[in-house]
Coordinates of C-alpha atoms in Angstrom, one line a residue:
M2 CA 40.8 64.3 29.1
S3 CA 40.7 68.1 29.1
Q4 CA 39.3 69.8 32.2
V5 CA 37.3 73.1 32.2
S6 CA 36.0 74.6 35.4
I7 CA 32.8 76.8 35.7
T8 CA 32.2 78.9 38.8
R9 CA 29.5 81.4 39.6
C10 CA 30.4 85.0 40.1
T11 CA 27.5 87.4 40.9
S12 CA 29.3 90.7 40.6
Y13 CA 32.6 92.5 40.0
E14 CA 33.1 93.3 43.7
I15 CA 36.7 92.4 44.4
Q16 CA 36.0 89.8 47.1
E17 CA 33.5 88.0 44.9
V18 CA 35.8 88.0 41.9
Y19 CA 38.7 86.8 43.9
R20 CA 36.7 83.9 45.3
A21 CA 35.3 82.9 41.9
V22 CA 38.5 83.1 40.0
K23 CA 40.6 81.4 42.7
E24 CA 38.0 78.6 43.0
S25 CA 38.0 78.1 39.2
I26 CA 41.8 77.7 39.2
D27 CA 41.9 75.6 42.4
L28 CA 39.5 73.2 40.7
L29 CA 42.2 72.7 38.1
G30 CA 45.0 72.1 40.7
G31 CA 45.8 75.7 41.8
M32 CA 47.9 78.5 40.3
D33 CA 51.1 76.7 41.4
R34 CA 50.3 74.2 38.6
F35 CA 50.7 77.0 36.0
V36 CA 53.2 79.4 37.5
S37 CA 56.7 78.7 39.1
M38 CA 58.7 81.0 41.3
G39 CA 60.3 83.9 39.5
E40 CA 58.6 83.3 36.2
R41 CA 57.6 86.3 34.1
I42 CA 53.9 85.7 33.1
L43 CA 52.1 87.7 30.5
L44 CA 48.4 88.3 31.5
K45 CA 46.6 88.8 28.2
P46 CA 43.2 90.5 28.6
N47 CA 40.9 91.6 25.8
L48 CA 41.6 95.3 25.3
L49 CA 39.7 95.8 22.1
A50 CA 38.9 99.5 22.6
G51 CA 39.0 102.2 25.2
K52 CA 35.5 101.7 26.5
P53 CA 34.4 101.8 30.2
P54 CA 34.0 98.4 31.9
E55 CA 30.2 98.5 32.1
T56 CA 30.1 98.3 28.2
A57 CA 31.5 94.8 28.4
V58 CA 33.8 95.5 25.5
T59 CA 36.9 94.5 27.4
T60 CA 38.0 92.1 30.2
H61 CA 36.9 93.7 33.4
P62 CA 39.7 95.3 35.4
E63 CA 38.9 93.5 38.6
V64 CA 39.3 90.1 36.9
V65 CA 42.8 91.3 35.8
R66 CA 43.5 92.5 39.3
V67 CA 42.7 89.2 40.8
L68 CA 44.9 87.3 38.4
I69 CA 47.8 89.7 39.1
R70 CA 47.5 88.9 42.7
L71 CA 47.2 85.1 42.2
V72 CA 50.3 85.1 40.0
K73 CA 52.2 87.0 42.7
E74 CA 51.0 84.6 45.4
A75 CA 52.4 81.7 43.3
G76 CA 55.7 83.5 43.2
G77 CA 55.5 84.7 39.6
V78 CA 56.1 88.2 38.1
P79 CA 52.9 89.3 36.3
V80 CA 53.0 91.6 33.2
V81 CA 49.8 92.8 31.6
G82 CA 49.8 93.3 27.8
D83 CA 47.7 93.5 24.6
S84 CA 47.8 95.0 21.2
P85 CA 44.5 96.8 20.4
G86 CA 43.5 96.9 16.7
L87 CA 43.4 100.7 17.0
G88 CA 45.3 103.0 19.4
A89 CA 48.1 102.4 21.9
A90 CA 47.6 99.8 24.5
M91 CA 48.4 102.3 27.3
K92 CA 45.6 104.7 26.3
V93 CA 43.1 101.9 25.8
A94 CA 44.0 100.3 29.1
D95 CA 43.5 103.6 30.9
K96 CA 40.1 104.2 29.4
C97 CA 38.8 100.7 30.2
G98 CA 40.2 100.6 33.8
V99 CA 43.1 98.1 33.4
G100 CA 45.7 100.8 33.4
P101 CA 44.8 102.1 36.8
V102 CA 44.7 98.5 38.2
C103 CA 48.2 97.9 36.9
R104 CA 49.5 101.0 38.6
E105 CA 47.7 100.2 41.8
E106 CA 49.1 96.6 41.8
G107 CA 52.6 97.7 40.8
V108 CA 52.9 95.7 37.7
E109 CA 54.2 96.5 34.2
L110 CA 51.7 97.2 31.4
V111 CA 53.2 96.5 27.9
D112 CA 52.1 97.3 24.4
L113 CA 52.5 94.1 22.3
K114 CA 53.8 96.1 19.3
T115 CA 57.3 94.9 18.5
L116 CA 57.3 92.6 15.5
V117 CA 59.1 89.3 15.5
V118 CA 58.9 86.7 12.7
A119 CA 59.0 83.3 14.3
E120 CA 59.3 79.9 12.6
N121 CA 56.3 77.7 13.1
P122 CA 57.2 74.3 11.5
G123 CA 54.2 72.6 13.1
G124 CA 51.7 75.1 11.7
R125 CA 49.0 73.8 9.3
T126 CA 48.4 77.2 7.6
F127 CA 51.2 79.5 8.8
K128 CA 54.8 78.1 8.8
R129 CA 56.0 81.5 9.9
L130 CA 54.2 83.8 12.3
E131 CA 54.4 87.5 12.9
V132 CA 53.9 88.0 16.6
A133 CA 54.8 90.5 19.4
K134 CA 58.3 90.1 20.8
E135 CA 56.9 91.2 24.2
A136 CA 54.8 88.1 24.4
L137 CA 57.6 85.8 23.4
D138 CA 59.9 87.4 26.0
C139 CA 57.7 86.1 28.8
D140 CA 58.0 82.6 30.3
G141 CA 54.4 81.9 29.9
I142 CA 51.0 83.3 29.0
I143 CA 47.7 83.4 31.0
N144 CA 44.9 84.2 28.6
I145 CA 42.1 86.4 30.0
P146 CA 39.4 86.7 27.4
K147 CA 36.0 88.4 27.6
L148 CA 32.9 86.3 26.6
K149 CA 31.4 88.2 23.6
T150 CA 29.7 87.7 20.3
H151 CA 31.7 88.2 17.1
A152 CA 30.4 89.0 13.6
Q153 CA 32.9 87.0 11.7
M154 CA 33.7 84.2 14.2
F155 CA 30.2 84.0 15.9
L156 CA 31.8 84.2 19.3
T157 CA 35.1 85.5 20.6
L158 CA 36.3 83.4 23.5
G159 CA 39.6 81.9 24.5
V160 CA 41.4 81.0 21.3
K161 CA 40.4 84.2 19.4
N162 CA 41.7 86.4 22.3
L163 CA 45.3 85.4 21.5
F164 CA 45.0 87.4 18.2
G165 CA 45.9 90.3 20.5
C166 CA 49.5 88.9 20.5
V167 CA 49.8 90.0 16.8
P168 CA 50.9 93.6 16.7
G169 CA 47.9 95.8 16.0
K170 CA 49.1 97.2 12.6
L171 CA 49.5 93.6 11.3
K172 CA 46.0 92.4 12.1
P173 CA 44.6 93.7 8.8
Q174 CA 47.2 91.8 6.9
W175 CA 46.1 88.6 8.6
H176 CA 42.5 89.3 7.6
L177 CA 43.5 90.1 4.1
S178 CA 45.6 86.9 3.8
A179 CA 42.6 84.9 5.0
G180 CA 40.4 86.4 2.4
V181 CA 36.6 85.8 2.5
E182 CA 36.8 82.4 4.1
S183 CA 36.2 82.4 7.8
S184 CA 37.4 78.8 7.9
H185 CA 40.8 80.0 6.7
F186 CA 41.0 82.7 9.3
A187 CA 40.0 80.1 12.0
A188 CA 42.9 77.9 10.8
M189 CA 45.3 80.8 11.2
L190 CA 44.0 81.4 14.7
L191 CA 44.5 77.8 15.6
D192 CA 48.1 77.9 14.4
L193 CA 48.7 81.0 16.6
Y194 CA 47.1 79.3 19.6
A195 CA 49.3 76.2 19.2
F196 CA 52.4 78.3 18.8
L197 CA 51.8 80.5 21.8
H198 CA 50.4 77.7 23.9
P199 CA 49.0 79.6 26.8
R200 CA 49.3 77.8 30.1
L201 CA 45.9 78.8 31.4
T202 CA 42.8 80.6 30.1
V203 CA 40.5 82.3 32.6
M204 CA 37.4 83.8 30.9
D205 CA 35.4 86.7 32.2
G206 CA 31.8 85.7 31.7
V207 CA 30.4 87.6 34.7
V208 CA 28.9 90.1 32.3
G209 CA 29.3 89.1 28.6
M210 CA 28.3 90.8 25.4
E211 CA 25.4 89.6 23.1
G212 CA 24.1 91.0 19.8
N213 CA 26.3 93.1 17.6
G214 CA 29.6 92.2 19.2
P215 CA 32.5 92.4 19.8
G216 CA 32.5 96.2 20.1
A217 CA 28.9 97.4 19.9
G218 CA 26.7 94.7 21.4
D219 CA 24.7 94.7 24.6
P220 CA 26.0 93.7 28.0
R221 CA 24.4 90.5 29.3
K222 CA 24.8 89.3 32.8
I223 CA 25.9 85.7 32.8
G224 CA 27.5 85.4 36.2
L225 CA 30.2 82.8 35.3
V226 CA 33.9 82.4 35.2
F227 CA 35.4 79.7 33.0
A228 CA 38.9 78.3 33.3
G229 CA 41.0 75.6 31.7
A230 CA 44.4 74.8 30.3
D231 CA 42.9 73.8 27.0
A232 CA 41.3 76.9 25.4
V233 CA 39.6 74.9 22.6
A234 CA 37.8 72.8 25.3
L235 CA 37.0 76.0 27.2
D236 CA 35.5 77.5 24.1
T237 CA 33.5 74.3 23.5
V238 CA 32.0 74.4 27.0
A239 CA 31.2 78.1 26.9
A240 CA 29.5 77.8 23.5
T241 CA 27.4 74.9 24.9
V242 CA 26.4 77.0 28.0
L243 CA 25.2 79.8 25.7
G244 CA 23.1 77.4 23.8
A245 CA 25.2 77.1 20.6
H246 CA 26.5 73.9 19.0
P247 CA 30.3 74.1 19.0
H248 CA 30.4 73.6 15.2
D249 CA 28.4 76.8 14.8
L250 CA 31.7 78.5 15.5
P251 CA 34.1 78.4 12.5
L252 CA 37.0 78.2 15.0
L253 CA 35.7 75.1 16.7
K254 CA 34.7 73.5 13.4
A255 CA 38.2 74.0 12.2
A256 CA 39.5 72.6 15.5
A257 CA 37.5 69.4 15.1
I258 CA 38.9 68.9 11.7
R259 CA 42.4 68.9 13.3
G260 CA 41.3 66.4 15.9
L261 CA 41.2 68.8 18.8
N262 CA 38.7 68.2 21.5
T263 CA 35.4 69.9 20.6
D264 CA 33.2 67.0 21.9
I265 CA 31.4 68.2 25.0
N266 CA 31.2 64.6 26.2
G267 CA 35.0 64.3 26.0
I268 CA 35.6 67.2 28.4
E269 CA 35.5 67.0 32.2
V270 CA 33.6 69.9 33.5
L271 CA 34.4 70.8 37.1
G272 CA 32.5 73.0 39.5
E273 CA 29.1 73.9 38.2
E274 CA 27.3 71.5 35.9
I275 CA 26.5 72.8 32.4
S276 CA 22.8 72.0 32.9
N277 CA 22.6 74.2 35.9
V278 CA 24.1 77.3 34.3
K279 CA 22.6 77.2 30.8
V280 CA 22.0 80.7 29.4
H281 CA 18.6 81.0 27.8
G282 CA 17.7 83.5 25.1
F283 CA 21.3 84.6 24.4
K284 CA 21.4 86.9 21.4
F285 CA 24.2 85.7 19.1
A286 CA 25.8 87.8 16.4
P287 CA 23.2 88.9 13.8
L288 CA 24.3 86.1 11.4
V289 CA 25.2 82.5 12.1
S290 CA 26.9 82.1 8.7
L291 CA 28.6 85.3 7.8
N292 CA 30.2 83.8 4.7
F293 CA 27.3 82.1 2.9
A294 CA 29.4 82.9 -0.3
D295 CA 31.8 80.2 0.8
R296 CA 29.1 77.6 0.1
L297 CA 28.2 79.0 -3.4
P298 CA 29.5 77.7 -6.7
H299 CA 32.0 80.1 -8.1
F300 CA 30.4 80.1 -11.5
L301 CA 27.3 82.0 -10.2
D302 CA 26.7 85.4 -11.5
R303 CA 28.3 88.2 -9.4
R304 CA 25.0 89.9 -8.8
L305 CA 23.5 86.6 -7.6
R306 CA 26.4 85.9 -5.3
R307 CA 26.0 89.4 -3.8
A308 CA 22.2 88.8 -3.3
L309 CA 23.1 85.7 -1.3
T310 CA 26.0 87.0 0.7
S311 CA 26.1 88.8 4.0
R312 CA 27.8 92.2 4.1
P313 CA 28.6 95.1 6.5
S314 CA 26.1 97.9 6.4
V315 CA 26.5 101.4 7.7
E316 CA 23.6 103.0 9.6
R317 CA 23.9 106.6 8.6
A318 CA 21.9 107.9 11.5
K319 CA 24.6 106.6 13.9
C320 CA 27.7 107.3 11.7
T321 CA 29.8 110.3 12.7
L322 CA 32.2 110.0 9.8
C323 CA 35.1 109.5 12.2
N324 CA 36.9 107.6 9.4
I325 CA 38.0 104.7 11.7
C326 CA 36.4 102.1 9.5
V327 CA 38.2 103.4 6.5
Q328 CA 41.5 103.3 8.4
V329 CA 41.2 99.7 9.6
C330 CA 39.7 98.1 6.4
P331 CA 42.3 95.5 5.4
A332 CA 41.1 95.3 1.8
E333 CA 40.9 99.2 1.5
V334 CA 37.4 99.1 0.0
M335 CA 35.9 101.8 2.2
T336 CA 35.8 105.4 1.3
K337 CA 34.6 108.6 3.1
T338 CA 32.8 111.4 1.3
E339 CA 29.6 112.8 2.7
R340 CA 28.9 109.2 3.7
I341 CA 30.9 106.0 4.1
G342 CA 31.0 103.9 0.9
I343 CA 31.8 100.2 0.6
D344 CA 32.9 98.4 -2.6
Y345 CA 31.2 95.1 -2.0
D346 CA 32.8 93.4 -5.0
R347 CA 36.2 93.7 -3.2
C348 CA 34.9 93.5 0.4
I349 CA 36.4 90.3 2.1
R350 CA 33.7 90.3 4.9
C351 CA 36.2 90.3 7.7
Y352 CA 34.0 92.8 9.6
C353 CA 37.0 94.8 11.0
C354 CA 34.9 97.9 10.3
Q355 CA 32.1 96.6 12.4
E356 CA 34.4 95.5 15.2
M357 CA 36.2 98.8 15.5
C358 CA 33.3 101.3 14.9
P359 CA 33.1 103.3 18.1
E360 CA 29.4 104.3 17.5
G361 CA 28.0 100.8 16.7
A362 CA 27.0 102.2 13.3
I363 CA 28.0 99.1 11.3
A364 CA 26.3 95.7 11.5
P365 CA 26.2 92.6 9.3
V366 CA 23.1 92.3 7.1
D367 CA 22.0 89.5 4.7
G368 CA 21.8 89.9 1.0
W369 CA 18.2 90.4 -0.1
L370 CA 17.9 86.9 -1.6
K371 CA 19.5 85.2 1.3
R372 CA 16.8 86.8 3.6
L373 CA 14.2 85.0 1.5
I374 CA 15.8 81.5 2.0
P375 CA 15.0 79.9 5.3
G376 CA 17.7 78.0 7.1
F377 CA 20.8 79.9 5.9

C-alpha cells in the first residue's frame, strides 16, 4: 500500500520548514531510505518563472534549502535543477530565491537543457522520450513541486512537476503532439513519470496557489507539506485535501485507467488525518473541464463546437504586448499587432499562453453556449 505523509507547516521560517519537511520524510522511514552515501541526487523544484517567493509561483527557496541539507545529512550530493518554459534556469532561480540558496548551501544549480532521446519500451504513449541529460546523469531524483491550480490539468502537483525534466524548448512540441485532448497529455506525463521514477516527492503546500494558476493565481495559505514515494498517490491525497475528487484531474483519471493507485481508501496516510486538514473554499482553475470539445461529436458544426468549447482569452487592460504568449504558443496561432489575436479554429487549448503570461492577462473562458448549460 502506498504511503503519503501530511505534516503541518505554519510558515517559511527555516526552523519550521526543517521540522515539517524532516517529519514528513521520517514518517516514511527517513531520508536514508531514499538516499545512499555518495549518490548524486537531483532536487527538482518548480521554477516556472522568475517571480518572488511570495507570489507562490515557484517552490519556496526555504523548502529547497531544507531538502539540500537533508540530502547532505544522508551522505548524498544534492544538485538543484529545472528547465523553465521560458528563460534560463539560472536567471529564473535567482529571481525566485532558489539561486541564492544554492550558493549559500554550496550546491550546483543546473539548467536541464541538454536533449537526450531515451528509449522507453514500457511507455503506453511514448516509446521514446526527449528528456534532459542532466536529469539522467544523476543517481536519483527528489521531486519538489508547488501545490497550484492549472488551467489545462486542473491542478499541478507531483507528477506534473516532472515535466520540468523536458528541456524548455521542447515543451511546446509535447503540447502540440498531445493536441486538444488533455487526456492524451496526461498519458504522456504518466509515461515520463514512470520513466524518471523519482525516489521521493515532497510538495510545498505551505502557501499554494488558487484561481488562475499556475502562473497568475492567488497565494492561498494551506499550511501543509506532503511527502511520498508514489507521486500518483500523493496527488490523490492532495486533491482530496483540497476538496476535489481525484478524477476531476485528467492526470489522475488517466492514472486510474492504467491501474495506478488513485483510490483514497487504498492509500495509507501518515501524520495528519485528511479530515483534520481539509481546505474549505479552495478556488480551483476557472474551468473544471477545459476540453469540453473532447466530449462532442466531431460531426457538429464548427461554430457550434466553438460555442461549446473553452478557450484562452486576453484581457486587453492587463496585456502589455510583451509577445511572450506568441513566442510560447506551440500551435503558432497567436499574433501580435495592436492587440494579441488568437486563431481559435487552430488553437489546441494547451493554455501555454495563460501559464507563461507575466501579467496574468490571459485566462480560460467558456464558449457562450457552454455558459448556458449547467453541469459542464
